[in-house]
Coordinates of C-alpha atoms and ligand atoms in Angstrom, one line a residue:
X122 CA 233.3 112.1 130.1
X123 CA 230.5 111.9 127.6
X124 CA 232.0 110.0 124.7
X125 CA 232.9 106.3 124.7
X126 CA 236.6 106.0 125.7
X127 CA 237.2 102.8 123.7
X128 CA 239.0 103.4 120.5
X129 CA 236.9 102.8 117.3
X130 CA 238.9 99.9 116.0
X131 CA 238.4 97.9 119.2
X132 CA 234.7 98.5 119.4
X133 CA 233.8 95.1 117.9
X134 CA 236.1 93.3 120.4
X135 CA 234.7 94.9 123.6
X136 CA 234.0 91.5 125.4
X137 CA 235.6 88.1 124.7
X138 CA 233.1 85.3 124.4
X139 CA 235.1 83.4 127.1
X140 CA 234.6 86.1 129.6
X141 CA 230.9 86.2 128.8
X142 CA 230.4 82.5 129.0
X143 CA 232.4 82.0 132.2
X144 CA 230.5 84.8 133.9
X145 CA 227.3 83.2 132.8
X146 CA 228.4 79.9 134.3
X147 CA 229.3 81.6 137.6
X148 CA 226.1 83.6 137.7
X149 CA 223.9 80.5 137.1
X150 CA 225.9 77.8 138.7
X151 CA 225.9 75.9 135.4
X152 CA 228.6 73.3 134.5
X153 CA 231.2 75.3 132.6
X154 CA 232.1 73.4 129.4
X155 CA 232.8 76.8 127.8
X156 CA 236.2 78.4 128.6
X157 CA 239.0 75.8 128.1
X158 CA 240.7 75.3 131.5
X159 CA 241.0 72.1 133.5
X160 CA 239.1 71.7 136.7
X161 CA 242.0 69.9 138.4
X162 CA 245.4 71.1 139.6
X163 CA 248.7 70.6 137.7
X164 CA 250.7 67.5 138.7
X165 CA 252.1 67.7 142.2
X166 CA 255.8 67.8 141.0
X167 CA 254.9 70.9 139.0
X168 CA 253.2 72.6 142.0
X169 CA 256.2 71.6 144.2
X170 CA 258.6 73.2 141.8
X171 CA 256.6 76.5 142.0
X172 CA 256.6 76.4 145.8
X173 CA 260.4 75.9 145.9
X174 CA 260.8 78.7 143.4
X175 CA 258.7 81.1 145.5
X176 CA 260.7 80.1 148.6
X177 CA 264.1 80.4 147.0
X178 CA 264.2 84.1 146.0
X179 CA 262.6 84.0 142.6
X180 CA 260.3 87.0 143.3
X181 CA 261.7 90.0 141.5
X182 CA 261.7 91.0 137.8
X183 CA 263.2 88.4 135.6
X184 CA 265.3 89.6 132.7
X185 CA 263.2 91.0 129.8
X186 CA 264.0 88.0 127.6
X187 CA 262.9 85.7 130.4
X188 CA 265.0 83.6 132.9
X189 CA 268.0 82.1 131.1
X190 CA 267.3 78.7 132.6
X191 CA 263.8 78.6 131.1
X192 CA 265.0 79.9 127.7
X193 CA 267.6 77.1 127.7
X194 CA 264.9 74.5 128.7
X195 CA 262.6 75.7 125.9
X196 CA 265.5 75.4 123.4
X197 CA 266.2 71.8 124.7
X198 CA 262.5 71.0 124.4
X199 CA 262.3 72.1 120.7
X200 CA 265.5 70.1 119.9
X201 CA 264.2 67.0 121.7
X202 CA 260.6 67.1 120.5
X203 CA 261.1 68.4 116.9
X204 CA 264.8 68.5 116.1
X205 CA 264.7 72.3 115.9
X206 CA 268.0 74.0 116.8
X207 CA 267.7 77.3 118.6
X208 CA 270.1 79.8 120.2
X209 CA 268.6 80.0 123.7
X210 CA 269.7 83.7 124.1
X211 CA 268.7 85.2 120.8
X212 CA 266.2 82.5 119.6
X213 CA 263.8 82.3 122.6
X214 CA 261.7 85.0 124.2
X215 CA 259.6 84.3 127.3
X216 CA 256.2 86.0 127.4
X217 CA 253.1 86.4 129.5
X218 CA 251.4 83.4 128.0
X219 CA 251.0 82.6 124.4
X220 CA 248.6 85.5 124.3
X221 CA 251.3 88.1 124.8
X222 CA 253.6 86.3 122.4
X223 CA 250.9 86.4 119.7
X224 CA 250.1 90.1 120.4
X225 CA 253.7 91.2 120.5
X226 CA 254.5 89.4 117.3
X227 CA 251.5 90.7 115.4
X228 CA 252.1 94.2 116.7
X229 CA 255.8 94.0 115.8
X230 CA 255.2 92.9 112.3
X231 CA 252.0 94.5 111.1
X232 CA 250.6 98.0 110.6
X233 CA 247.9 99.8 108.5
X234 CA 247.8 98.4 105.0
X235 CA 249.1 95.0 105.9
X236 CA 247.0 91.9 105.7
X237 CA 247.1 88.9 108.1
X238 CA 245.8 85.5 106.9
X239 CA 244.1 83.3 109.4
X240 CA 242.2 80.1 109.2
X241 CA 238.6 80.3 110.5
X242 CA 237.1 79.5 112.9
X243 CA 239.9 81.3 114.7
X244 CA 240.9 82.0 118.3
X245 CA 239.4 85.3 119.0
X246 CA 242.6 87.1 120.0
X247 CA 244.0 87.0 116.5
X248 CA 241.2 89.3 115.0
X249 CA 241.4 91.7 118.0
X250 CA 245.2 92.1 117.8
X251 CA 245.1 92.5 114.0
X252 CA 242.6 95.3 114.6
X253 CA 244.8 96.8 117.3
X254 CA 247.7 96.8 114.9
X255 CA 245.4 98.6 112.3
X256 CA 246.0 95.8 109.9
X257 CA 243.3 93.8 108.0
X258 CA 242.2 90.2 108.6
X259 CA 241.8 87.8 105.6
X260 CA 240.3 84.4 106.3
X261 CA 240.6 80.9 104.9
X262 CA 237.7 78.7 106.0
X263 CA 238.1 75.3 107.5
X264 CA 234.9 73.7 106.2
X265 CA 232.7 71.5 108.5
X266 CA 232.5 68.6 109.0
X267 CA 236.1 67.7 108.1
X268 CA 237.5 71.2 108.8
X269 CA 240.0 71.0 106.0
X270 CA 240.8 74.0 103.8
X271 CA 240.7 74.6 100.1
X272 CA 244.3 75.3 98.9
X273 CA 242.9 77.6 96.2
X274 CA 241.2 79.7 98.8
X275 CA 244.6 79.9 100.7
X276 CA 246.4 80.9 97.5
X277 CA 243.8 83.6 96.8
X278 CA 244.0 85.0 100.3
X279 CA 247.7 85.6 100.1
X280 CA 248.6 88.6 98.1
X281 CA 251.1 91.5 97.8
X282 CA 249.8 93.1 101.1
X283 CA 250.1 89.8 103.1
X284 CA 252.5 90.2 106.0
X285 CA 251.7 87.1 108.1
X286 CA 250.0 83.8 107.9
X287 CA 248.8 82.5 111.3
X288 CA 248.6 78.8 111.7
X289 CA 247.0 77.2 114.9
X290 CA 247.6 73.5 115.1
X291 CA 246.3 71.5 117.0
X292 CA 243.4 73.8 116.3
X293 CA 241.0 75.6 118.6
X294 CA 238.0 75.3 118.3
X295 CA 237.8 72.4 115.9
X296 CA 240.3 70.0 117.6
X297 CA 241.9 69.3 114.2
X298 CA 245.6 68.5 113.9
X299 CA 246.9 69.8 110.6
X300 CA 248.5 67.0 108.5
X301 CA 252.0 67.3 107.0
X302 CA 250.3 67.6 103.6
X303 CA 248.3 70.6 104.7
X304 CA 251.3 72.2 106.4
X305 CA 253.4 71.6 103.2
X306 CA 250.6 73.4 101.2
X307 CA 250.9 76.4 103.6
X308 CA 254.7 76.3 103.6
X309 CA 254.8 76.4 99.8
X310 CA 252.4 79.4 99.7
X311 CA 254.4 81.2 102.4
X312 CA 257.7 80.6 100.6
X313 CA 256.3 81.5 97.1
X314 CA 254.8 84.8 98.4
X315 CA 257.8 85.4 100.7
X316 CA 255.6 86.0 103.8
X317 CA 256.2 85.4 107.5
X318 CA 254.3 82.7 109.4
X319 CA 253.2 82.7 113.1
X320 CA 252.3 79.4 114.6
X321 CA 250.1 79.0 117.7
X322 CA 251.1 75.6 119.1
X323 CA 249.7 75.8 122.7
X324 CA 248.0 72.4 122.3
X325 CA 251.2 70.8 120.8
X326 CA 251.2 68.0 123.4
X327 CA 247.4 67.5 123.5
X328 CA 247.1 65.0 120.6
X329 CA 245.3 61.6 120.8
X330 CA 245.2 58.3 119.0
X331 CA 248.8 58.3 117.8
X332 CA 248.2 61.6 116.0
X333 CA 251.4 63.7 116.1
X334 CA 251.8 67.5 116.0
X335 CA 254.1 68.8 113.4
X336 CA 255.5 72.3 113.8
X337 CA 255.4 74.4 110.6
X338 CA 258.9 75.6 111.3
X339 CA 260.2 72.0 110.5
X340 CA 259.1 72.2 106.9
X341 CA 261.6 73.1 104.2
X342 CA 262.1 76.9 103.9
X343 CA 260.0 77.6 107.0
X344 CA 262.3 77.9 110.0
X345 CA 263.8 81.2 108.8
X346 CA 260.3 82.8 108.3
X347 CA 258.4 81.3 111.3
X348 CA 257.6 82.7 114.7
X349 CA 256.8 79.5 116.7
X350 CA 254.6 80.2 119.8
X351 CA 253.6 78.0 122.6
X352 CA 253.0 78.1 126.4
X353 CA 253.0 76.1 129.5
X354 CA 249.2 76.5 130.3
X355 CA 247.9 73.4 128.5
X356 CA 250.9 71.1 128.8
X357 CA 251.1 71.5 132.6
X358 CA 247.4 72.1 133.2
X359 CA 248.3 75.5 134.6
X360 CA 246.4 77.9 132.5
X361 CA 246.6 80.6 135.2
X362 CA 250.4 80.7 135.2
X363 CA 250.5 82.5 131.9
X364 CA 254.0 81.7 130.9
X365 CA 254.5 81.4 127.1
X366 CA 257.3 81.7 124.6
X367 CA 258.1 82.6 121.0
X368 CA 261.1 80.9 119.3
X369 CA 262.8 81.1 116.0
X370 CA 265.6 82.8 114.2
X371 CA 267.2 85.7 116.1
X372 CA 266.0 88.5 113.7
X373 CA 262.4 87.4 114.2
X374 CA 262.6 86.9 118.0
X375 CA 264.3 90.3 118.3
X376 CA 261.2 92.0 116.6
X377 CA 258.8 90.3 119.1
X378 CA 261.1 91.2 122.0
X379 CA 261.2 94.9 120.9
X380 CA 257.4 95.1 121.3
X381 CA 257.0 92.7 124.2
X382 CA 259.3 94.8 126.5
X383 CA 256.9 97.7 126.1
X384 CA 253.8 95.6 126.9
X385 CA 254.6 93.8 130.2
X386 CA 258.4 94.1 130.2
X387 CA 258.5 90.7 132.0
X388 CA 256.6 88.7 134.6
X389 CA 255.9 85.5 136.5
X390 CA 259.4 84.9 137.8
X391 CA 258.6 82.0 140.2
X392 CA 256.6 80.2 137.5
X393 CA 259.4 80.7 135.0
X394 CA 261.8 79.2 137.5
X395 CA 259.5 76.3 138.2
X396 CA 259.0 75.5 134.5
X397 CA 262.7 75.6 133.9
X398 CA 263.0 72.7 136.3
X399 CA 260.1 70.6 135.0
X400 CA 260.1 71.1 131.2
X401 CA 262.9 68.5 130.7
X402 CA 260.6 66.0 132.4
X403 CA 257.5 66.7 130.5
X404 CA 257.1 63.3 128.8
X405 CA 255.4 61.3 131.7
X406 CA 253.2 64.3 132.4
X407 CA 251.9 64.5 128.9
X408 CA 251.5 60.8 128.5
X409 CA 249.2 60.8 131.6
X410 CA 247.4 63.9 130.4
X411 CA 246.8 62.4 126.9
X412 CA 245.3 59.2 128.4
X413 CA 243.0 61.2 130.7
X414 CA 241.9 63.7 128.1
X415 CA 241.2 61.1 125.4
X416 CA 238.9 59.3 127.8
X417 CA 237.2 62.5 128.7
X418 CA 236.9 63.3 124.9
X419 CA 235.3 59.9 124.3
X420 CA 232.9 60.4 127.2
X421 CA 231.7 63.8 126.0
X422 CA 231.5 62.7 122.3
X423 CA 229.5 59.7 123.2
X424 CA 227.2 61.8 125.4
X425 CA 226.6 64.4 122.7
X426 CA 225.9 61.6 120.2
X427 CA 223.0 60.4 122.5
X428 CA 221.4 63.8 121.9
X429 CA 221.2 63.0 118.2
X430 CA 224.2 65.3 117.4
X431 CA 226.8 64.3 114.8
X432 CA 230.1 64.5 116.5
X433 CA 233.6 64.1 115.0
X434 CA 236.1 63.0 117.5
X435 CA 238.8 65.6 117.7
X436 CA 242.4 64.5 117.2
X437 CA 243.7 67.1 119.7
X438 CA 243.0 70.1 122.1
X439 CA 240.4 70.3 124.8
X440 CA 237.4 70.8 122.5
X441 CA 234.7 69.2 120.4
X442 CA 232.5 71.1 118.0
X443 CA 228.9 70.0 117.2
X444 CA 226.2 71.3 115.1
X445 CA 223.3 71.9 117.4
X446 CA 220.6 72.4 114.7
X447 CA 219.1 68.9 115.4
X448 CA 218.3 70.3 118.9
X449 CA 216.1 72.9 117.2
X450 CA 218.7 75.7 117.4
X451 CA 219.0 78.2 114.6
X452 CA 221.6 80.4 116.2
X453 CA 224.5 79.2 118.4
X454 CA 224.8 82.5 120.4
X455 CA 221.1 82.4 121.4
X456 CA 221.4 78.7 122.1
X457 CA 224.5 79.1 124.4
X458 CA 222.9 82.1 126.2
X459 CA 219.9 80.0 127.0
X460 CA 221.7 76.7 127.7
X461 CA 222.3 77.3 131.5
X462 CA 218.6 77.9 132.1
X463 CA 217.5 75.0 129.9
X464 CA 220.1 72.5 130.8
X465 CA 222.5 73.9 133.5
X466 CA 225.4 73.7 131.1
X467 CA 227.6 76.4 129.5
X468 CA 229.2 76.0 126.0
X469 CA 230.7 78.4 123.5
X470 CA 229.1 79.4 120.2
X471 CA 231.7 78.8 117.4
X472 CA 230.0 81.4 115.2
X473 CA 231.9 84.2 116.9
X474 CA 235.2 82.8 115.5
X475 CA 234.1 83.4 111.9
X476 CA 234.4 86.6 109.9
X477 CA 230.9 85.8 108.6
X478 CA 228.8 84.4 111.4
X479 CA 226.6 82.6 108.9
X480 CA 229.5 80.2 108.3
X481 CA 229.2 78.8 111.8
X482 CA 225.7 79.8 112.8
X483 CA 224.7 76.6 114.6
X484 CA 228.1 75.3 115.6
X485 CA 228.9 75.0 119.3
X486 CA 232.1 74.2 121.1
X487 CA 232.1 72.0 124.3
X488 CA 235.3 71.6 126.4
X489 CA 236.2 68.2 127.8
X490 CA 239.1 69.2 130.0
X491 CA 236.9 68.5 133.0
X492 CA 236.7 65.6 135.5
X493 CA 234.8 62.5 134.2
X494 CA 232.1 62.9 136.8
X495 CA 231.6 66.5 135.8
X496 CA 231.3 65.5 132.1
X497 CA 228.9 62.7 133.0
X498 CA 226.7 65.1 135.0
X499 CA 226.7 67.6 132.1
X500 CA 225.7 64.9 129.7
X501 CA 222.9 63.8 132.0
X502 CA 221.6 67.4 132.2
X503 CA 221.7 67.8 128.5
X504 CA 219.8 64.5 128.0
X505 CA 217.1 65.6 130.5
X506 CA 216.8 68.9 128.6
X507 CA 216.8 67.6 125.1
X508 CA 215.8 63.9 124.9
Ligands
PMP893 N1 246.0 80.2 121.5 C1 245.0 79.4 121.6 C2 244.6 78.6 120.4 C3 244.4 79.2 122.8 O1 243.4 78.3 122.9 C4 244.8 79.9 123.9 C5 244.1 79.8 125.2 N2 244.8 79.1 126.1 C6 245.9 80.8 123.8 C7 246.5 80.9 122.5 C8 246.4 81.6 124.9 O2 247.4 80.9 125.6 P1 247.9 81.5 127.0 O3 246.9 81.1 128.0 O4 249.2 80.8 127.2 O5 248.0 83.0 126.9
LIG894 N1 242.0 79.3 125.3 C1 240.8 79.3 126.1 C2 239.6 78.7 125.3 O1 239.7 78.7 124.1 C3 240.4 80.6 126.6 C4 241.4 81.6 126.9 C5 240.9 82.9 127.2 O2 239.9 83.1 127.9 N2 241.4 83.9 126.5 O3 238.7 78.4 125.9

């Protein structure tokens, strides 16, 4: 075949930055503070539940909607954590991670001529799937260093062609947790324009310092127009399990289900069965995780500050973003590509999460979901390279 087999609209999305940076870490042996995954196993009760599930016959296709036990557990979780009432049959769909939930929802609702509003910097999958759907991305910028948005810019971005507003809180890569005031602003815009919302809440339990996550669906007028998406990966430190879910009113969930069934149909039966047994007991797991992660956050933030970087402590997620211009960098991509050789550390350039790379040219994301000794070693290497 002489021509490039990749369809035109996916050409800009040929390689995810996470794949590139993790491959770089592997090739060079550098410490990987790039892709966000823990370097420890899930709690042993969670692992035991998976072993039991594997050994007790949960190894064939689950129903397309997902195991009924897990759908019921997700419905109980949403009720307990946020007071959201769901029908576990028609209001919950299990997916192959939040990734598939996001992809199926965007593909189910958007086509050519439709516009999707996202806050930038944005998780890379949104732009790629919007392109796959043939729709158009519109961005509202979270401006450094506070990473808040201008409500006027949001209002201007939403117009007659807007089909969806995508809201990711706690936010990757900035680590911001949207306030109720900000969510109210978004809710009013969605209701006024009568558009649908998709939320990406995969870091819902990874919040620190008494900062609480508020789902957009709990705001007035929003439940009926919101696809709420989350997954087990971050909550249970099991990013490789790839079990996610979308929940909401039956008409919305039915739309996602219609597309999801033609993507993967279903998957991950033993992991679904395991999660059905541990999701009710998530509280002690997340309180331990929050303590560990907030210490790791503090360790990394303090270390980055010793390099002369201005670091804002993130209120949630696995990530801290710093402007690396004080280290002499003029371009985050070039900086990150050379970082393994210069310092033996891998990080992710935030620039690739902006529609206009100039907006985040020298911003770099570092992940702190790594053991304290690994973070300490990374800081030590950065100090040797830059101080
Ligand atoms: N959304 C955001 C903001 C993420 O950081 C990630 C990466 N975990 C995902 C979605 C994808 O989640 P999953 O691994 O469950 O597919
Ligand atoms: N969510 C992870 C991150 O932001 C990456 C997941 C992926 O590789 N798609 O680092």
